[in-house]
mmCIF file of C-alpha atoms in Angstrom:
data_model
loop_
_atom_site.group_PDB
_atom_site.id
_atom_site.type_symbol
_atom_site.label_atom_id
_atom_site.label_comp_id
_atom_site.label_asym_id
_atom_site.label_seq_id
_atom_site.Cartn_x
_atom_site.Cartn_y
_atom_site.Cartn_z
ATOM 1 C CA GLU B 28 118.651 86.338 88.579
ATOM 2 C CA VAL B 29 115.956 88.187 90.497
ATOM 3 C CA GLN B 30 116.256 91.807 89.446
ATOM 4 C CA LEU B 31 114.534 95.187 89.351
ATOM 5 C CA VAL B 32 115.813 97.893 87.021
ATOM 6 C CA GLU B 33 114.512 101.456 87.191
ATOM 7 C CA SER B 34 114.623 103.913 84.313
ATOM 8 C CA GLY B 35 113.152 107.233 83.278
ATOM 9 C CA GLY B 36 114.929 109.596 85.628
ATOM 10 C CA GLY B 37 116.509 112.840 84.532
ATOM 11 C CA LEU B 38 116.412 116.626 84.747
ATOM 12 C CA VAL B 39 112.990 118.272 84.695
ATOM 13 C CA GLN B 40 111.812 121.809 85.330
ATOM 14 C CA PRO B 41 109.596 122.680 88.305
ATOM 15 C CA GLY B 42 105.987 121.985 87.438
ATOM 16 C CA GLY B 43 106.988 119.367 84.897
ATOM 17 C CA SER B 44 106.229 115.653 84.644
ATOM 18 C CA LEU B 45 108.220 112.468 84.473
ATOM 19 C CA ARG B 46 107.331 108.771 84.257
ATOM 20 C CA LEU B 47 109.554 106.252 85.981
ATOM 21 C CA SER B 48 109.593 102.581 85.048
ATOM 22 C CA CYS B 49 110.754 99.528 86.963
ATOM 23 C CA ALA B 50 111.386 96.367 84.950
ATOM 24 C CA ALA B 51 111.209 93.092 86.850
ATOM 25 C CA SER B 52 112.906 89.841 85.890
ATOM 26 C CA GLY B 53 113.740 86.495 87.443
ATOM 27 C CA PHE B 54 110.500 86.124 89.391
ATOM 28 C CA THR B 55 106.726 86.005 88.839
ATOM 29 C CA PHE B 56 106.025 89.719 88.956
ATOM 30 C CA ARG B 57 102.229 89.389 89.117
ATOM 31 C CA ASP B 58 102.485 87.558 92.451
ATOM 32 C CA TYR B 59 104.061 90.451 94.369
ATOM 33 C CA GLU B 60 103.035 93.776 95.858
ATOM 34 C CA MET B 61 105.372 96.583 94.851
ATOM 35 C CA ASN B 62 106.481 99.942 96.208
ATOM 36 C CA TRP B 63 108.322 103.138 95.326
ATOM 37 C CA VAL B 64 110.791 104.713 97.761
ATOM 38 C CA ARG B 65 112.967 107.789 97.326
ATOM 39 C CA GLN B 66 116.069 109.246 98.937
ATOM 40 C CA ALA B 67 116.934 112.922 98.651
ATOM 41 C CA PRO B 68 120.655 113.741 98.521
ATOM 42 C CA GLY B 69 122.211 113.149 101.929
ATOM 43 C CA GLU B 70 118.868 112.225 103.461
ATOM 44 C CA GLY B 71 117.077 109.099 104.627
ATOM 45 C CA LEU B 72 114.613 106.801 102.921
ATOM 46 C CA GLU B 73 111.070 107.990 102.242
ATOM 47 C CA TRP B 74 108.332 105.541 101.296
ATOM 48 C CA LEU B 75 106.142 106.959 98.503
ATOM 49 C CA SER B 76 103.628 104.475 97.189
ATOM 50 C CA TYR B 77 102.348 100.886 97.269
ATOM 51 C CA ILE B 78 100.360 98.768 94.831
ATOM 52 C CA THR B 79 98.813 95.343 95.283
ATOM 53 C CA SER B 80 99.795 92.435 93.049
ATOM 54 C CA GLY B 81 96.761 92.874 90.826
ATOM 55 C CA GLY B 82 96.895 96.653 90.861
ATOM 56 C CA SER B 83 93.473 97.167 92.409
ATOM 57 C CA THR B 84 94.646 98.909 95.588
ATOM 58 C CA VAL B 85 97.165 101.727 95.852
ATOM 59 C CA TYR B 86 98.423 103.922 98.682
ATOM 60 C CA TYR B 87 100.465 107.115 98.732
ATOM 61 C CA ALA B 88 102.501 109.163 101.158
ATOM 62 C CA ASP B 89 100.921 112.538 101.911
ATOM 63 C CA SER B 90 103.918 114.274 100.313
ATOM 64 C CA VAL B 91 103.007 112.947 96.845
ATOM 65 C CA LYS B 92 99.273 112.255 97.068
ATOM 66 C CA GLY B 93 97.437 113.903 94.197
ATOM 67 C CA ARG B 94 100.655 114.450 92.190
ATOM 68 C CA PHE B 95 102.087 110.949 91.739
ATOM 69 C CA THR B 96 100.324 107.855 90.357
ATOM 70 C CA ILE B 97 101.563 104.288 90.759
ATOM 71 C CA SER B 98 100.545 101.631 88.256
ATOM 72 C CA ARG B 99 101.698 98.302 86.902
ATOM 73 C CA ASP B 100 101.455 96.151 83.785
ATOM 74 C CA ASN B 101 101.782 92.514 84.810
ATOM 75 C CA ALA B 102 101.908 91.401 81.187
ATOM 76 C CA LYS B 103 105.028 93.510 80.729
ATOM 77 C CA ASN B 104 106.493 92.768 84.183
ATOM 78 C CA SER B 105 106.675 96.479 84.809
ATOM 79 C CA LEU B 106 105.903 98.981 87.539
ATOM 80 C CA TYR B 107 105.436 102.695 86.889
ATOM 81 C CA LEU B 108 105.392 105.994 88.743
ATOM 82 C CA GLN B 109 103.838 108.953 86.945
ATOM 83 C CA MET B 110 105.071 112.129 88.594
ATOM 84 C CA ASN B 111 103.307 115.436 87.884
ATOM 85 C CA SER B 112 103.654 118.964 89.253
ATOM 86 C CA LEU B 113 107.230 118.257 90.245
ATOM 87 C CA ARG B 114 108.923 120.444 92.848
ATOM 88 C CA ALA B 115 112.540 121.044 93.817
ATOM 89 C CA GLU B 116 111.968 118.932 96.933
ATOM 90 C CA ASP B 117 111.157 115.917 94.738
ATOM 91 C CA THR B 118 114.830 115.780 93.740
ATOM 92 C CA ALA B 119 116.002 112.337 94.826
ATOM 93 C CA VAL B 120 117.053 108.856 93.837
ATOM 94 C CA TYR B 121 113.906 106.817 93.235
ATOM 95 C CA TYR B 122 113.870 103.089 94.005
ATOM 96 C CA CYS B 123 111.310 100.400 93.322
ATOM 97 C CA GLY B 124 111.039 97.593 95.836
ATOM 98 C CA ARG B 125 109.412 94.167 95.878
ATOM 99 C CA GLU B 126 107.405 93.397 98.978
ATOM 100 C CA ARG B 127 107.517 89.983 100.622
ATOM 101 C CA MET B 128 106.474 89.156 104.189
ATOM 102 C CA ASN B 129 105.778 92.875 104.727
ATOM 103 C CA ALA B 130 109.353 93.879 103.940
ATOM 104 C CA PHE B 131 111.133 95.042 100.815
ATOM 105 C CA ASP B 132 113.361 92.118 99.863
ATOM 106 C CA ILE B 133 114.451 93.165 96.382
ATOM 107 C CA TRP B 134 115.400 96.718 95.372
ATOM 108 C CA GLY B 135 116.375 98.264 92.083
ATOM 109 C CA GLN B 136 119.583 100.258 91.667
ATOM 110 C CA GLY B 137 117.688 103.544 91.648
ATOM 111 C CA THR B 138 117.146 106.318 89.117
ATOM 112 C CA MET B 139 117.989 109.963 89.802
ATOM 113 C CA VAL B 140 115.373 112.670 89.368
ATOM 114 C CA THR B 141 116.507 116.290 89.476
ATOM 115 C CA VAL B 142 113.923 119.067 89.528
ATOM 116 C CA SER B 143 115.561 122.361 88.657
ATOM 117 C CA SER B 144 115.215 125.307 86.310
ATOM 118 C CA ASP J 5 100.580 108.005 110.340
ATOM 119 C CA ILE J 6 102.895 105.815 112.381
ATOM 120 C CA GLN J 7 106.180 107.555 113.163
ATOM 121 C CA MET J 8 109.422 105.615 113.571
ATOM 122 C CA THR J 9 112.277 106.985 115.699
ATOM 123 C CA GLN J 10 115.732 105.458 115.687
ATOM 124 C CA SER J 11 118.511 105.985 118.202
ATOM 125 C CA PRO J 12 121.268 106.859 118.144
ATOM 126 C CA SER J 13 121.551 108.822 114.882
ATOM 127 C CA THR J 14 125.276 108.081 114.758
ATOM 128 C CA LEU J 15 127.199 105.342 116.491
ATOM 129 C CA SER J 16 130.997 105.110 116.670
ATOM 130 C CA ALA J 17 132.311 101.591 117.104
ATOM 131 C CA SER J 18 135.304 99.340 116.504
ATOM 132 C CA VAL J 19 135.629 95.999 114.779
ATOM 133 C CA GLY J 20 134.571 93.283 117.191
ATOM 134 C CA ASP J 21 132.200 95.522 119.180
ATOM 135 C CA ARG J 22 128.657 94.492 120.009
ATOM 136 C CA VAL J 23 126.365 97.126 118.479
ATOM 137 C CA THR J 24 122.725 97.804 119.308
ATOM 138 C CA ILE J 25 120.368 100.141 117.457
ATOM 139 C CA THR J 26 116.916 100.981 118.800
ATOM 140 C CA CYS J 27 113.750 101.771 116.874
ATOM 141 C CA ARG J 28 110.551 103.033 118.490
ATOM 142 C CA ALA J 29 107.118 103.210 116.856
ATOM 143 C CA SER J 30 104.554 105.869 117.745
ATOM 144 C CA GLN J 31 101.943 103.121 118.154
ATOM 145 C CA SER J 32 101.949 99.357 118.265
ATOM 146 C CA ILE J 33 103.056 97.647 115.079
ATOM 147 C CA THR J 34 103.089 94.144 116.665
ATOM 148 C CA THR J 35 106.074 92.582 114.865
ATOM 149 C CA TRP J 36 105.681 94.218 111.449
ATOM 150 C CA LEU J 37 109.169 95.704 111.464
ATOM 151 C CA ALA J 38 112.061 95.346 109.049
ATOM 152 C CA TRP J 39 115.714 96.400 109.215
ATOM 153 C CA TYR J 40 117.853 97.446 106.250
ATOM 154 C CA GLN J 41 121.525 98.197 105.682
ATOM 155 C CA GLN J 42 122.551 100.826 103.150
ATOM 156 C CA LYS J 43 126.018 101.723 101.919
ATOM 157 C CA PRO J 44 126.811 104.978 100.052
ATOM 158 C CA GLY J 45 125.570 104.967 96.479
ATOM 159 C CA LYS J 46 123.837 101.616 96.876
ATOM 160 C CA ALA J 47 120.276 100.440 97.312
ATOM 161 C CA PRO J 48 119.186 99.311 100.780
ATOM 162 C CA LYS J 49 119.558 95.637 101.635
ATOM 163 C CA LEU J 50 117.018 93.734 103.736
ATOM 164 C CA LEU J 51 118.531 92.241 106.895
ATOM 165 C CA ILE J 52 115.610 91.369 109.173
ATOM 166 C CA TYR J 53 111.871 91.040 108.555
ATOM 167 C CA LYS J 54 108.981 90.496 110.943
ATOM 168 C CA ALA J 55 111.123 91.957 113.741
ATOM 169 C CA SER J 56 113.358 88.923 114.241
ATOM 170 C CA SER J 57 113.486 86.793 111.079
ATOM 171 C CA LEU J 58 116.878 86.794 109.397
ATOM 172 C CA GLU J 59 116.759 87.283 105.627
ATOM 173 C CA SER J 60 118.385 84.523 103.615
ATOM 174 C CA GLY J 61 122.098 85.088 103.087
ATOM 175 C CA VAL J 62 122.467 87.626 105.903
ATOM 176 C CA PRO J 63 125.212 86.742 108.418
ATOM 177 C CA SER J 64 124.024 85.376 111.744
ATOM 178 C CA ARG J 65 125.814 88.152 113.654
ATOM 179 C CA PHE J 66 122.769 90.272 112.796
ATOM 180 C CA SER J 67 119.698 89.769 114.961
ATOM 181 C CA GLY J 68 116.475 91.592 115.648
ATOM 182 C CA SER J 69 114.098 91.608 118.597
ATOM 183 C CA GLY J 70 111.105 93.415 119.995
ATOM 184 C CA SER J 71 107.382 93.790 119.536
ATOM 185 C CA GLY J 72 104.747 96.440 119.978
ATOM 186 C CA THR J 73 106.587 99.755 119.945
ATOM 187 C CA GLU J 74 110.203 98.944 120.856
ATOM 188 C CA PHE J 75 112.656 97.090 118.639
ATOM 189 C CA THR J 76 116.390 96.506 118.476
ATOM 190 C CA LEU J 77 118.903 95.490 115.844
ATOM 191 C CA THR J 78 122.026 93.889 117.263
ATOM 192 C CA ILE J 79 125.305 93.143 115.530
ATOM 193 C CA SER J 80 127.061 90.682 117.809
ATOM 194 C CA SER J 81 130.609 91.341 116.573
ATOM 195 C CA LEU J 82 131.023 94.265 114.197
ATOM 196 C CA GLN J 83 132.898 93.440 111.007
ATOM 197 C CA PRO J 84 134.600 95.863 108.567
ATOM 198 C CA ASP J 85 131.800 95.327 106.042
ATOM 199 C CA ASP J 86 129.184 96.430 108.593
ATOM 200 C CA PHE J 87 130.076 100.142 108.614
ATOM 201 C CA ALA J 88 126.968 101.549 106.952
ATOM 202 C CA THR J 89 123.646 103.240 107.667
ATOM 203 C CA TYR J 90 120.807 101.171 109.110
ATOM 204 C CA TYR J 91 117.097 101.885 108.770
ATOM 205 C CA CYS J 92 114.061 100.399 110.455
ATOM 206 C CA GLN J 93 110.697 100.317 108.675
ATOM 207 C CA GLN J 94 107.188 99.558 109.816
ATOM 208 C CA CYS J 95 104.859 97.666 107.501
ATOM 209 C CA LYS J 96 101.782 97.459 109.709
ATOM 210 C CA SER J 97 99.968 100.440 108.307
ATOM 211 C CA TYR J 98 99.460 101.204 104.629
ATOM 212 C CA SER J 99 102.134 103.896 104.994
ATOM 213 C CA ARG J 100 105.353 101.911 105.223
ATOM 214 C CA THR J 101 107.339 104.468 107.215
ATOM 215 C CA PHE J 102 111.109 104.370 107.680
ATOM 216 C CA GLY J 103 113.110 105.534 110.642
ATOM 217 C CA GLN J 104 115.567 108.382 110.063
ATOM 218 C CA GLY J 105 118.568 106.049 109.995
ATOM 219 C CA THR J 106 121.562 105.215 112.191
ATOM 220 C CA LYS J 107 125.049 105.624 110.782
ATOM 221 C CA VAL J 108 127.595 103.179 112.172
ATOM 222 C CA GLU J 109 131.023 104.729 111.768
ATOM 223 C CA VAL J 110 134.590 103.825 112.655
ATOM 224 C CA LYS J 111 135.599 104.847 116.153
#
C-alpha cells in the first residue's frame, strides 16, 4: 500500500524547535518530489516547503523561510522538516505530500504541532 | 507570489444539484492547477490535476476546466459523500499556493 506517515509533532514552547518526519512506503521514494503543507485549526491549507527527488533543490514559503529546513534521506525513505524559532502561529496539523504531475497525489494523516507556553 | 482566489467561500446545495466552484489565479498558470477535497479531520484528497485530468478512482461526476487564470470544478450531481471543503492549488511557480477553500454544505 502506498503510504506516508508523519511523526514528531507535539507541544513545544515559543522559541523552541521540533523535527517532523514523514516515512514513505509502497513506492520508490527517491523518484518523487515531496512537500510539507500545514493547516491551522479551522483554517485552510498552507503550502510550506518543497524538495526535489534528489534533495538538491528546496523552496520555502515566506512564512517559514529562515526558520524551517526541509530535507530527505532516500536510503531511509524519509522526509524531514526541522522547525526552529517556533511561534504560536505555527500551531497546526502538518502534512507531507508526494508530488506527481504537479499535484499532491498522496498525503500523510498529519501530525499536530502546538506552540504554547 | 501567485495568489489563488476561490468563490464562493460557502455553497449551500442539495443532493442531485449541479455544483460549480471557481478558482482565479493572480497571473497565468497555464493548466498547472489541482483540485482537492477535504473532510473534517482528514487529509486532503486529490480530485483533479493539470486543470482537467481526473485522478484515478475519483468518480466521473467530478470535472475540471479552465486555463490561464480562470478555472472551475464541477460536480455534475452532488452526492451525500460530496459535502466537504474543496481547495484549488497552483503548481506553476515554486510556491505551490492553495486557494482559501470552498465549503459545500447541506441546503
